[in-house]
Amino acid sequence: MNKEHLHPDGRPYTKEEFVEKIKKDKSFAKRFGNLGPVYGKQWRSWSQNQYHNFGTGINFNEFNTDQIANLIEQLKTNPDSRRLMVNAWNVGELDQMVLPPCHYGFQVYTRELSWEERDKLAGGPIRQKYPSFDKIATPTRAISLMWNQRSVDTFLGLPFNIASYGLLLEIIAKEVNMVPDELIGNLGDVHLYKNHVDQAKEQMTREPMQLPKLIIDQFDETNHYIGDMDDISEYNIEQFKLENYQSHPTIKAPLSN
């Protein structure tokens, strides 16, 4: 056993001690904090076998499915489909995950924009700011996203879930030239931990601030259009900007398991 796996007194960590070490020691977490084949693995590389019977026995091929790439392709070619779904609940690999997915799947829906909605988009400030926008077709559809969640840590987890899926909706909408519309959470087992009650009460006393504006910049410094990435993985953090972001001071709360 590697010494890094051991407690300073030379014995193996207990499960509880190992979890605490992961939470508090960033270098330890980076080395030993792998969650297993959870969200990203299932979204971009779902493992499966394809079986064939050629009369001489059963043969199979192993391959991976990129659900996000398939979703984007379907949105571009069949936007009215009722099968625009991505699933993280791979029952064959749940035992390899530190924690089975809490938000286990999402589905997107699209609708046609009205003439009035498209006219407003075509004459908006983006055209005035970026002359190259004339080369881009005004979106004809709006896209909504609904995610499903089996268990919800209301105080610590849910704000991140909302922000994460909101950002995902914005990125997918940009990729397929649609307008982000509704964000819907289908939430099960919504709970507030006892050691989060005081923090939640403090949160409830605060007045909400005006929401910032998210900009996914698809133009370079010369106003040249650089959108239509071949893969959403090609986006970089510098392209994402929040304008007029405001926040109250942080409210700390312990992570509960």
mmCIF file with all atom_site columns, C-alpha atoms in Angstrom, residues 25-244:
data_model
loop_
_atom_site.group_PDB
_atom_site.id
_atom_site.type_symbol
_atom_site.label_atom_id
_atom_site.label_alt_id
_atom_site.label_comp_id
_atom_site.label_asym_id
_atom_site.label_entity_id
_atom_site.label_seq_id
_atom_site.pdbx_PDB_ins_code
_atom_site.Cartn_x
_atom_site.Cartn_y
_atom_site.Cartn_z
_atom_site.occupancy
_atom_site.B_iso_or_equiv
_atom_site.pdbx_formal_charge
_atom_site.auth_seq_id
_atom_site.auth_comp_id
_atom_site.auth_asym_id
_atom_site.auth_atom_id
_atom_site.pdbx_PDB_model_num
ATOM 1   C CA . ASP A 1 25  ? -6.851  18.387  1.320   1.00 0.00 ? 25  ASP A CA 1
ATOM 2   C CA . LYS A 1 26  ? -6.888  19.561  -2.306  1.00 0.00 ? 26  LYS A CA 1
ATOM 3   C CA . SER A 1 27  ? -3.697  17.735  -3.327  1.00 0.00 ? 27  SER A CA 1
ATOM 4   C CA . PHE A 1 28  ? -4.988  14.496  -1.758  1.00 0.00 ? 28  PHE A CA 1
ATOM 5   C CA . ALA A 1 29  ? -8.358  14.958  -3.468  1.00 0.00 ? 29  ALA A CA 1
ATOM 6   C CA . LYS A 1 30  ? -6.689  15.548  -6.832  1.00 0.00 ? 30  LYS A CA 1
ATOM 7   C CA . ARG A 1 31  ? -4.812  12.250  -6.523  1.00 0.00 ? 31  ARG A CA 1
ATOM 8   C CA . PHE A 1 32  ? -7.395  10.019  -4.841  1.00 0.00 ? 32  PHE A CA 1
ATOM 9   C CA . GLY A 1 33  ? -10.700 11.828  -5.335  1.00 0.00 ? 33  GLY A CA 1
ATOM 10  C CA . ASN A 1 34  ? -11.773 10.205  -8.599  1.00 0.00 ? 34  ASN A CA 1
ATOM 11  C CA . LEU A 1 35  ? -15.550 9.723   -8.514  1.00 0.00 ? 35  LEU A CA 1
ATOM 12  C CA . GLY A 1 36  ? -15.520 6.946   -11.077 1.00 0.00 ? 36  GLY A CA 1
ATOM 13  C CA . PRO A 1 37  ? -17.494 6.847   -14.361 1.00 0.00 ? 37  PRO A CA 1
ATOM 14  C CA . VAL A 1 38  ? -20.079 9.473   -13.404 1.00 0.00 ? 38  VAL A CA 1
ATOM 15  C CA . TYR A 1 39  ? -21.613 12.354  -15.353 1.00 0.00 ? 39  TYR A CA 1
ATOM 16  C CA . GLY A 1 40  ? -18.952 13.298  -17.915 1.00 0.00 ? 40  GLY A CA 1
ATOM 17  C CA . LYS A 1 41  ? -18.074 9.695   -18.677 1.00 0.00 ? 41  LYS A CA 1
ATOM 18  C CA . GLN A 1 42  ? -21.695 8.724   -19.330 1.00 0.00 ? 42  GLN A CA 1
ATOM 19  C CA . TRP A 1 43  ? -22.544 11.879  -21.277 1.00 0.00 ? 43  TRP A CA 1
ATOM 20  C CA . ARG A 1 44  ? -19.551 11.688  -23.616 1.00 0.00 ? 44  ARG A CA 1
ATOM 21  C CA . SER A 1 45  ? -18.400 8.042   -23.580 1.00 0.00 ? 45  SER A CA 1
ATOM 22  C CA . TRP A 1 46  ? -21.144 5.576   -22.594 1.00 0.00 ? 46  TRP A CA 1
ATOM 23  C CA . SER A 1 47  ? -19.598 2.099   -22.919 1.00 0.00 ? 47  SER A CA 1
ATOM 24  C CA . GLN A 1 48  ? -21.594 -0.637  -24.599 1.00 0.00 ? 48  GLN A CA 1
ATOM 25  C CA . ASN A 1 49  ? -21.334 -3.812  -26.620 1.00 0.00 ? 49  ASN A CA 1
ATOM 26  C CA . GLN A 1 50  ? -22.946 -4.530  -29.979 1.00 0.00 ? 50  GLN A CA 1
ATOM 27  C CA . TYR A 1 51  ? -23.786 -8.197  -30.538 1.00 0.00 ? 51  TYR A CA 1
ATOM 28  C CA . HIS A 1 52  ? -23.982 -9.925  -33.912 1.00 0.00 ? 52  HIS A CA 1
ATOM 29  C CA . ASN A 1 53  ? -24.964 -13.465 -34.854 1.00 0.00 ? 53  ASN A CA 1
ATOM 30  C CA . PHE A 1 54  ? -23.367 -14.434 -38.149 1.00 0.00 ? 54  PHE A CA 1
ATOM 31  C CA . GLY A 1 55  ? -24.482 -18.065 -38.032 1.00 0.00 ? 55  GLY A CA 1
ATOM 32  C CA . THR A 1 56  ? -21.151 -19.273 -36.689 1.00 0.00 ? 56  THR A CA 1
ATOM 33  C CA . GLY A 1 57  ? -21.571 -17.930 -33.182 1.00 0.00 ? 57  GLY A CA 1
ATOM 34  C CA . ILE A 1 58  ? -22.130 -14.649 -31.386 1.00 0.00 ? 58  ILE A CA 1
ATOM 35  C CA . ASN A 1 59  ? -19.614 -11.862 -31.912 1.00 0.00 ? 59  ASN A CA 1
ATOM 36  C CA . PHE A 1 60  ? -19.617 -8.445  -30.357 1.00 0.00 ? 60  PHE A CA 1
ATOM 37  C CA . ASN A 1 61  ? -17.915 -5.079  -30.790 1.00 0.00 ? 61  ASN A CA 1
ATOM 38  C CA . GLU A 1 62  ? -17.136 -2.720  -27.935 1.00 0.00 ? 62  GLU A CA 1
ATOM 39  C CA . PHE A 1 63  ? -17.717 0.980   -28.596 1.00 0.00 ? 63  PHE A CA 1
ATOM 40  C CA . ASN A 1 64  ? -18.570 4.213   -26.797 1.00 0.00 ? 64  ASN A CA 1
ATOM 41  C CA . THR A 1 65  ? -21.496 6.542   -27.426 1.00 0.00 ? 65  THR A CA 1
ATOM 42  C CA . ASP A 1 66  ? -21.152 10.332  -27.191 1.00 0.00 ? 66  ASP A CA 1
ATOM 43  C CA . GLN A 1 67  ? -24.645 11.317  -26.051 1.00 0.00 ? 67  GLN A CA 1
ATOM 44  C CA . ILE A 1 68  ? -23.938 15.058  -26.238 1.00 0.00 ? 68  ILE A CA 1
ATOM 45  C CA . ALA A 1 69  ? -22.727 14.847  -29.837 1.00 0.00 ? 69  ALA A CA 1
ATOM 46  C CA . ASN A 1 70  ? -25.783 12.750  -30.731 1.00 0.00 ? 70  ASN A CA 1
ATOM 47  C CA . LEU A 1 71  ? -28.077 15.269  -29.018 1.00 0.00 ? 71  LEU A CA 1
ATOM 48  C CA . ILE A 1 72  ? -26.615 18.186  -30.965 1.00 0.00 ? 72  ILE A CA 1
ATOM 49  C CA . GLU A 1 73  ? -26.849 16.275  -34.243 1.00 0.00 ? 73  GLU A CA 1
ATOM 50  C CA . GLN A 1 74  ? -30.508 15.438  -33.558 1.00 0.00 ? 74  GLN A CA 1
ATOM 51  C CA . LEU A 1 75  ? -31.279 19.066  -32.666 1.00 0.00 ? 75  LEU A CA 1
ATOM 52  C CA . LYS A 1 76  ? -29.858 20.149  -36.018 1.00 0.00 ? 76  LYS A CA 1
ATOM 53  C CA . THR A 1 77  ? -31.613 17.470  -38.076 1.00 0.00 ? 77  THR A CA 1
ATOM 54  C CA . ASN A 1 78  ? -34.780 16.549  -36.156 1.00 0.00 ? 78  ASN A CA 1
ATOM 55  C CA . PRO A 1 79  ? -35.565 19.300  -33.605 1.00 0.00 ? 79  PRO A CA 1
ATOM 56  C CA . ASP A 1 80  ? -39.162 18.119  -33.046 1.00 0.00 ? 80  ASP A CA 1
ATOM 57  C CA . SER A 1 81  ? -38.018 14.710  -31.800 1.00 0.00 ? 81  SER A CA 1
ATOM 58  C CA . ARG A 1 82  ? -39.314 13.535  -28.437 1.00 0.00 ? 82  ARG A CA 1
ATOM 59  C CA . ARG A 1 83  ? -36.102 11.563  -27.899 1.00 0.00 ? 83  ARG A CA 1
ATOM 60  C CA . LEU A 1 84  ? -33.732 14.462  -27.236 1.00 0.00 ? 84  LEU A CA 1
ATOM 61  C CA . MET A 1 85  ? -32.388 12.939  -24.034 1.00 0.00 ? 85  MET A CA 1
ATOM 62  C CA . VAL A 1 86  ? -29.092 12.374  -22.201 1.00 0.00 ? 86  VAL A CA 1
ATOM 63  C CA . ASN A 1 87  ? -28.841 9.784   -19.407 1.00 0.00 ? 87  ASN A CA 1
ATOM 64  C CA . ALA A 1 88  ? -26.194 9.336   -16.688 1.00 0.00 ? 88  ALA A CA 1
ATOM 65  C CA . TRP A 1 89  ? -27.853 6.372   -14.926 1.00 0.00 ? 89  TRP A CA 1
ATOM 66  C CA . ASN A 1 90  ? -25.764 3.547   -16.399 1.00 0.00 ? 90  ASN A CA 1
ATOM 67  C CA . VAL A 1 91  ? -26.885 0.588   -14.268 1.00 0.00 ? 91  VAL A CA 1
ATOM 68  C CA . GLY A 1 92  ? -23.945 -1.489  -15.465 1.00 0.00 ? 92  GLY A CA 1
ATOM 69  C CA . GLU A 1 93  ? -21.435 0.937   -13.937 1.00 0.00 ? 93  GLU A CA 1
ATOM 70  C CA . LEU A 1 94  ? -23.237 2.247   -10.839 1.00 0.00 ? 94  LEU A CA 1
ATOM 71  C CA . ASP A 1 95  ? -21.113 0.035   -8.590  1.00 0.00 ? 95  ASP A CA 1
ATOM 72  C CA . GLN A 1 96  ? -17.970 1.747   -9.918  1.00 0.00 ? 96  GLN A CA 1
ATOM 73  C CA . MET A 1 97  ? -19.188 5.220   -8.915  1.00 0.00 ? 97  MET A CA 1
ATOM 74  C CA . VAL A 1 98  ? -18.458 6.777   -5.530  1.00 0.00 ? 98  VAL A CA 1
ATOM 75  C CA . LEU A 1 99  ? -22.018 8.140   -5.563  1.00 0.00 ? 99  LEU A CA 1
ATOM 76  C CA . PRO A 1 100 ? -24.700 7.248   -8.117  1.00 0.00 ? 100 PRO A CA 1
ATOM 77  C CA . PRO A 1 101 ? -25.768 10.335  -10.081 1.00 0.00 ? 101 PRO A CA 1
ATOM 78  C CA . CYS A 1 102 ? -28.125 12.665  -8.203  1.00 0.00 ? 102 CYS A CA 1
ATOM 79  C CA . HIS A 1 103 ? -29.185 14.465  -11.397 1.00 0.00 ? 103 HIS A CA 1
ATOM 80  C CA . TYR A 1 104 ? -29.439 11.411  -13.571 1.00 0.00 ? 104 TYR A CA 1
ATOM 81  C CA . GLY A 1 105 ? -30.745 12.675  -16.897 1.00 0.00 ? 105 GLY A CA 1
ATOM 82  C CA . PHE A 1 106 ? -32.005 15.611  -18.898 1.00 0.00 ? 106 PHE A CA 1
ATOM 83  C CA . GLN A 1 107 ? -34.268 16.206  -21.874 1.00 0.00 ? 107 GLN A CA 1
ATOM 84  C CA . VAL A 1 108 ? -34.549 19.164  -24.229 1.00 0.00 ? 108 VAL A CA 1
ATOM 85  C CA . TYR A 1 109 ? -37.535 20.474  -26.160 1.00 0.00 ? 109 TYR A CA 1
ATOM 86  C CA . THR A 1 110 ? -37.689 23.006  -28.977 1.00 0.00 ? 110 THR A CA 1
ATOM 87  C CA . ARG A 1 111 ? -40.411 25.215  -30.409 1.00 0.00 ? 111 ARG A CA 1
ATOM 88  C CA . GLU A 1 112 ? -40.662 27.542  -33.371 1.00 0.00 ? 112 GLU A CA 1
ATOM 89  C CA . LEU A 1 113 ? -40.224 31.239  -32.641 1.00 0.00 ? 113 LEU A CA 1
ATOM 90  C CA . SER A 1 114 ? -42.966 33.618  -33.662 1.00 0.00 ? 114 SER A CA 1
ATOM 91  C CA . TRP A 1 115 ? -42.339 36.260  -36.322 1.00 0.00 ? 115 TRP A CA 1
ATOM 92  C CA . GLU A 1 116 ? -42.380 38.916  -33.613 1.00 0.00 ? 116 GLU A CA 1
ATOM 93  C CA . GLU A 1 117 ? -39.739 37.053  -31.599 1.00 0.00 ? 117 GLU A CA 1
ATOM 94  C CA . ARG A 1 118 ? -37.470 36.645  -34.624 1.00 0.00 ? 118 ARG A CA 1
ATOM 95  C CA . ASP A 1 119 ? -37.879 40.287  -35.653 1.00 0.00 ? 119 ASP A CA 1
ATOM 96  C CA . LYS A 1 120 ? -36.828 41.390  -32.160 1.00 0.00 ? 120 LYS A CA 1
ATOM 97  C CA . LEU A 1 121 ? -33.768 39.140  -32.331 1.00 0.00 ? 121 LEU A CA 1
ATOM 98  C CA . ALA A 1 122 ? -32.761 40.381  -35.784 1.00 0.00 ? 122 ALA A CA 1
ATOM 99  C CA . GLY A 1 123 ? -32.827 44.032  -34.756 1.00 0.00 ? 123 GLY A CA 1
ATOM 100 C CA . GLY A 1 124 ? -31.302 43.650  -31.309 1.00 0.00 ? 124 GLY A CA 1
ATOM 101 C CA . PRO A 1 125 ? -28.100 45.195  -29.931 1.00 0.00 ? 125 PRO A CA 1
ATOM 102 C CA . ILE A 1 126 ? -25.916 42.257  -31.014 1.00 0.00 ? 126 ILE A CA 1
ATOM 103 C CA . ARG A 1 127 ? -26.309 43.302  -34.667 1.00 0.00 ? 127 ARG A CA 1
ATOM 104 C CA . GLN A 1 128 ? -25.265 46.860  -33.805 1.00 0.00 ? 128 GLN A CA 1
ATOM 105 C CA . LYS A 1 129 ? -22.235 45.669  -31.824 1.00 0.00 ? 129 LYS A CA 1
ATOM 106 C CA . TYR A 1 130 ? -21.099 43.014  -34.310 1.00 0.00 ? 130 TYR A CA 1
ATOM 107 C CA . PRO A 1 131 ? -21.476 43.857  -38.019 1.00 0.00 ? 131 PRO A CA 1
ATOM 108 C CA . SER A 1 132 ? -20.535 40.245  -38.800 1.00 0.00 ? 132 SER A CA 1
ATOM 109 C CA . PHE A 1 133 ? -23.849 39.186  -37.285 1.00 0.00 ? 133 PHE A CA 1
ATOM 110 C CA . ASP A 1 134 ? -25.393 39.834  -40.706 1.00 0.00 ? 134 ASP A CA 1
ATOM 111 C CA . LYS A 1 135 ? -23.747 36.584  -41.827 1.00 0.00 ? 135 LYS A CA 1
ATOM 112 C CA . ILE A 1 136 ? -25.544 34.562  -39.161 1.00 0.00 ? 136 ILE A CA 1
ATOM 113 C CA . ALA A 1 137 ? -29.078 33.301  -39.690 1.00 0.00 ? 137 ALA A CA 1
ATOM 114 C CA . THR A 1 138 ? -31.484 34.663  -37.093 1.00 0.00 ? 138 THR A CA 1
ATOM 115 C CA . PRO A 1 139 ? -32.619 31.738  -34.892 1.00 0.00 ? 139 PRO A CA 1
ATOM 116 C CA . THR A 1 140 ? -35.930 30.165  -35.819 1.00 0.00 ? 140 THR A CA 1
ATOM 117 C CA . ARG A 1 141 ? -36.384 28.074  -32.666 1.00 0.00 ? 141 ARG A CA 1
ATOM 118 C CA . ALA A 1 142 ? -36.264 28.284  -28.880 1.00 0.00 ? 142 ALA A CA 1
ATOM 119 C CA . ILE A 1 143 ? -34.937 25.433  -26.757 1.00 0.00 ? 143 ILE A CA 1
ATOM 120 C CA . SER A 1 144 ? -35.863 24.412  -23.209 1.00 0.00 ? 144 SER A CA 1
ATOM 121 C CA . LEU A 1 145 ? -34.163 21.942  -20.878 1.00 0.00 ? 145 LEU A CA 1
ATOM 122 C CA . MET A 1 146 ? -35.638 19.766  -18.118 1.00 0.00 ? 146 MET A CA 1
ATOM 123 C CA . TRP A 1 147 ? -33.346 17.839  -15.787 1.00 0.00 ? 147 TRP A CA 1
ATOM 124 C CA . ASN A 1 148 ? -34.379 14.995  -13.487 1.00 0.00 ? 148 ASN A CA 1
ATOM 125 C CA . GLN A 1 149 ? -32.888 14.635  -10.024 1.00 0.00 ? 149 GLN A CA 1
ATOM 126 C CA . ARG A 1 150 ? -33.428 11.767  -7.592  1.00 0.00 ? 150 ARG A CA 1
ATOM 127 C CA . SER A 1 151 ? -32.054 13.560  -4.490  1.00 0.00 ? 151 SER A CA 1
ATOM 128 C CA . VAL A 1 152 ? -31.545 17.257  -3.765  1.00 0.00 ? 152 VAL A CA 1
ATOM 129 C CA . ASP A 1 153 ? -29.338 18.949  -1.159  1.00 0.00 ? 153 ASP A CA 1
ATOM 130 C CA . THR A 1 154 ? -31.366 22.164  -1.213  1.00 0.00 ? 154 THR A CA 1
ATOM 131 C CA . PHE A 1 155 ? -28.916 24.594  0.357   1.00 0.00 ? 155 PHE A CA 1
ATOM 132 C CA . LEU A 1 156 ? -25.549 23.527  -1.065  1.00 0.00 ? 156 LEU A CA 1
ATOM 133 C CA . GLY A 1 157 ? -26.312 21.405  -4.097  1.00 0.00 ? 157 GLY A CA 1
ATOM 134 C CA . LEU A 1 158 ? -29.383 22.863  -5.780  1.00 0.00 ? 158 LEU A CA 1
ATOM 135 C CA . PRO A 1 159 ? -27.901 26.329  -6.562  1.00 0.00 ? 159 PRO A CA 1
ATOM 136 C CA . PHE A 1 160 ? -25.029 24.622  -8.396  1.00 0.00 ? 160 PHE A CA 1
ATOM 137 C CA . ASN A 1 161 ? -27.454 22.314  -10.238 1.00 0.00 ? 161 ASN A CA 1
ATOM 138 C CA . ILE A 1 162 ? -29.523 25.275  -11.417 1.00 0.00 ? 162 ILE A CA 1
ATOM 139 C CA . ALA A 1 163 ? -26.471 27.246  -12.533 1.00 0.00 ? 163 ALA A CA 1
ATOM 140 C CA . SER A 1 164 ? -24.860 24.231  -14.223 1.00 0.00 ? 164 SER A CA 1
ATOM 141 C CA . TYR A 1 165 ? -27.899 23.234  -16.262 1.00 0.00 ? 165 TYR A CA 1
ATOM 142 C CA . GLY A 1 166 ? -28.637 26.867  -17.043 1.00 0.00 ? 166 GLY A CA 1
ATOM 143 C CA . LEU A 1 167 ? -25.142 27.191  -18.496 1.00 0.00 ? 167 LEU A CA 1
ATOM 144 C CA . LEU A 1 168 ? -25.494 23.875  -20.356 1.00 0.00 ? 168 LEU A CA 1
ATOM 145 C CA . LEU A 1 169 ? -28.744 25.111  -21.913 1.00 0.00 ? 169 LEU A CA 1
ATOM 146 C CA . GLU A 1 170 ? -27.025 28.323  -23.015 1.00 0.00 ? 170 GLU A CA 1
ATOM 147 C CA . ILE A 1 171 ? -24.105 26.415  -24.571 1.00 0.00 ? 171 ILE A CA 1
ATOM 148 C CA . ILE A 1 172 ? -26.299 23.929  -26.442 1.00 0.00 ? 172 ILE A CA 1
ATOM 149 C CA . ALA A 1 173 ? -28.569 26.732  -27.653 1.00 0.00 ? 173 ALA A CA 1
ATOM 150 C CA . LYS A 1 174 ? -25.556 28.625  -28.971 1.00 0.00 ? 174 LYS A CA 1
ATOM 151 C CA . GLU A 1 175 ? -24.206 25.514  -30.677 1.00 0.00 ? 175 GLU A CA 1
ATOM 152 C CA . VAL A 1 176 ? -27.453 24.825  -32.597 1.00 0.00 ? 176 VAL A CA 1
ATOM 153 C CA . ASN A 1 177 ? -28.377 28.500  -33.145 1.00 0.00 ? 177 ASN A CA 1
ATOM 154 C CA . MET A 1 178 ? -31.490 28.464  -30.964 1.00 0.00 ? 178 MET A CA 1
ATOM 155 C CA . VAL A 1 179 ? -32.701 30.781  -28.224 1.00 0.00 ? 179 VAL A CA 1
ATOM 156 C CA . PRO A 1 180 ? -32.530 29.445  -24.631 1.00 0.00 ? 180 PRO A CA 1
ATOM 157 C CA . ASP A 1 181 ? -36.058 29.350  -23.252 1.00 0.00 ? 181 ASP A CA 1
ATOM 158 C CA . GLU A 1 182 ? -37.244 27.493  -20.129 1.00 0.00 ? 182 GLU A CA 1
ATOM 159 C CA . LEU A 1 183 ? -35.107 25.727  -17.512 1.00 0.00 ? 183 LEU A CA 1
ATOM 160 C CA . ILE A 1 184 ? -37.134 23.110  -15.624 1.00 0.00 ? 184 ILE A CA 1
ATOM 161 C CA . GLY A 1 185 ? -36.093 21.000  -12.640 1.00 0.00 ? 185 GLY A CA 1
ATOM 162 C CA . ASN A 1 186 ? -37.954 17.763  -11.889 1.00 0.00 ? 186 ASN A CA 1
ATOM 163 C CA . LEU A 1 187 ? -36.803 17.181  -8.306  1.00 0.00 ? 187 LEU A CA 1
ATOM 164 C CA . GLY A 1 188 ? -37.265 14.167  -6.031  1.00 0.00 ? 188 GLY A CA 1
ATOM 165 C CA . ASP A 1 189 ? -36.391 13.755  -2.326  1.00 0.00 ? 189 ASP A CA 1
ATOM 166 C CA . VAL A 1 190 ? -35.775 17.483  -1.807  1.00 0.00 ? 190 VAL A CA 1
ATOM 167 C CA . HIS A 1 191 ? -34.261 17.948  1.649   1.00 0.00 ? 191 HIS A CA 1
ATOM 168 C CA . LEU A 1 192 ? -32.588 20.507  3.903   1.00 0.00 ? 192 LEU A CA 1
ATOM 169 C CA . TYR A 1 193 ? -29.962 19.069  6.246   1.00 0.00 ? 193 TYR A CA 1
ATOM 170 C CA . LYS A 1 194 ? -30.200 19.984  9.923   1.00 0.00 ? 194 LYS A CA 1
ATOM 171 C CA . ASN A 1 195 ? -26.775 21.602  9.858   1.00 0.00 ? 195 ASN A CA 1
ATOM 172 C CA . HIS A 1 196 ? -27.938 23.897  7.032   1.00 0.00 ? 196 HIS A CA 1
ATOM 173 C CA . VAL A 1 197 ? -31.055 25.293  8.752   1.00 0.00 ? 197 VAL A CA 1
ATOM 174 C CA . ASP A 1 198 ? -29.444 28.431  10.196  1.00 0.00 ? 198 ASP A CA 1
ATOM 175 C CA . GLN A 1 199 ? -27.743 29.167  6.888   1.00 0.00 ? 199 GLN A CA 1
ATOM 176 C CA . ALA A 1 200 ? -31.035 28.769  5.010   1.00 0.00 ? 200 ALA A CA 1
ATOM 177 C CA . LYS A 1 201 ? -32.749 31.153  7.435   1.00 0.00 ? 201 LYS A CA 1
ATOM 178 C CA . GLU A 1 202 ? -30.032 33.726  6.825   1.00 0.00 ? 202 GLU A CA 1
ATOM 179 C CA . GLN A 1 203 ? -30.418 33.276  3.063   1.00 0.00 ? 203 GLN A CA 1
ATOM 180 C CA . MET A 1 204 ? -34.155 33.940  3.365   1.00 0.00 ? 204 MET A CA 1
ATOM 181 C CA . THR A 1 205 ? -33.532 37.373  4.933   1.00 0.00 ? 205 THR A CA 1
ATOM 182 C CA . ARG A 1 206 ? -31.622 38.602  1.891   1.00 0.00 ? 206 ARG A CA 1
ATOM 183 C CA . GLU A 1 207 ? -33.121 40.607  -0.943  1.00 0.00 ? 207 GLU A CA 1
ATOM 184 C CA . PRO A 1 208 ? -32.394 39.156  -4.388  1.00 0.00 ? 208 PRO A CA 1
ATOM 185 C CA . MET A 1 209 ? -30.144 41.279  -6.590  1.00 0.00 ? 209 MET A CA 1
ATOM 186 C CA . GLN A 1 210 ? -30.593 41.978  -10.274 1.00 0.00 ? 210 GLN A CA 1
ATOM 187 C CA . LEU A 1 211 ? -29.427 38.998  -12.307 1.00 0.00 ? 211 LEU A CA 1
ATOM 188 C CA . PRO A 1 212 ? -26.243 39.361  -14.348 1.00 0.00 ? 212 PRO A CA 1
ATOM 189 C CA . LYS A 1 213 ? -26.109 38.841  -18.094 1.00 0.00 ? 213 LYS A CA 1
ATOM 190 C CA . LEU A 1 214 ? -24.251 35.835  -19.487 1.00 0.00 ? 214 LEU A CA 1
ATOM 191 C CA . ILE A 1 215 ? -22.304 36.425  -22.681 1.00 0.00 ? 215 ILE A CA 1
ATOM 192 C CA . ILE A 1 216 ? -20.763 33.572  -24.660 1.00 0.00 ? 216 ILE A CA 1
ATOM 193 C CA . ASP A 1 217 ? -18.482 35.543  -26.927 1.00 0.00 ? 217 ASP A CA 1
ATOM 194 C CA . GLN A 1 218 ? -18.329 34.051  -30.423 1.00 0.00 ? 218 GLN A CA 1
ATOM 195 C CA . PHE A 1 219 ? -16.436 36.949  -31.970 1.00 0.00 ? 219 PHE A CA 1
ATOM 196 C CA . ASP A 1 220 ? -12.742 37.764  -31.732 1.00 0.00 ? 220 ASP A CA 1
ATOM 197 C CA . GLU A 1 221 ? -11.271 41.222  -31.138 1.00 0.00 ? 221 GLU A CA 1
ATOM 198 C CA . THR A 1 222 ? -11.716 42.096  -34.827 1.00 0.00 ? 222 THR A CA 1
ATOM 199 C CA . ASN A 1 223 ? -15.434 41.168  -34.765 1.00 0.00 ? 223 ASN A CA 1
ATOM 200 C CA . HIS A 1 224 ? -14.701 38.024  -36.779 1.00 0.00 ? 224 HIS A CA 1
ATOM 201 C CA . TYR A 1 225 ? -17.279 35.302  -36.121 1.00 0.00 ? 225 TYR A CA 1
ATOM 202 C CA . ILE A 1 226 ? -15.699 32.226  -34.530 1.00 0.00 ? 226 ILE A CA 1
ATOM 203 C CA . GLY A 1 227 ? -18.859 30.320  -33.587 1.00 0.00 ? 227 GLY A CA 1
ATOM 204 C CA . ASP A 1 228 ? -20.132 26.971  -34.825 1.00 0.00 ? 228 ASP A CA 1
ATOM 205 C CA . MET A 1 229 ? -17.601 24.921  -32.905 1.00 0.00 ? 229 MET A CA 1
ATOM 206 C CA . ASP A 1 230 ? -17.269 21.362  -34.184 1.00 0.00 ? 230 ASP A CA 1
ATOM 207 C CA . ASP A 1 231 ? -17.540 20.178  -30.563 1.00 0.00 ? 231 ASP A CA 1
ATOM 208 C CA . ILE A 1 232 ? -18.768 22.056  -27.503 1.00 0.00 ? 232 ILE A CA 1
ATOM 209 C CA . SER A 1 233 ? -15.555 20.914  -25.803 1.00 0.00 ? 233 SER A CA 1
ATOM 210 C CA . GLU A 1 234 ? -13.741 23.493  -27.952 1.00 0.00 ? 234 GLU A CA 1
ATOM 211 C CA . TYR A 1 235 ? -15.160 26.370  -25.936 1.00 0.00 ? 235 TYR A CA 1
ATOM 212 C CA . ASN A 1 236 ? -12.718 27.918  -23.476 1.00 0.00 ? 236 ASN A CA 1
ATOM 213 C CA . ILE A 1 237 ? -13.348 29.723  -20.200 1.00 0.00 ? 237 ILE A CA 1
ATOM 214 C CA . GLU A 1 238 ? -12.294 33.088  -21.653 1.00 0.00 ? 238 GLU A CA 1
ATOM 215 C CA . GLN A 1 239 ? -15.376 33.059  -23.911 1.00 0.00 ? 239 GLN A CA 1
ATOM 216 C CA . PHE A 1 240 ? -17.769 33.103  -20.951 1.00 0.00 ? 240 PHE A CA 1
ATOM 217 C CA . LYS A 1 241 ? -18.429 36.450  -19.319 1.00 0.00 ? 241 LYS A CA 1
ATOM 218 C CA . LEU A 1 242 ? -20.882 37.669  -16.666 1.00 0.00 ? 242 LEU A CA 1
ATOM 219 C CA . GLU A 1 243 ? -21.843 41.309  -16.951 1.00 0.00 ? 243 GLU A CA 1
ATOM 220 C CA . ASN A 1 244 ? -23.020 43.228  -13.854 1.00 0.00 ? 244 ASN A CA 1
#
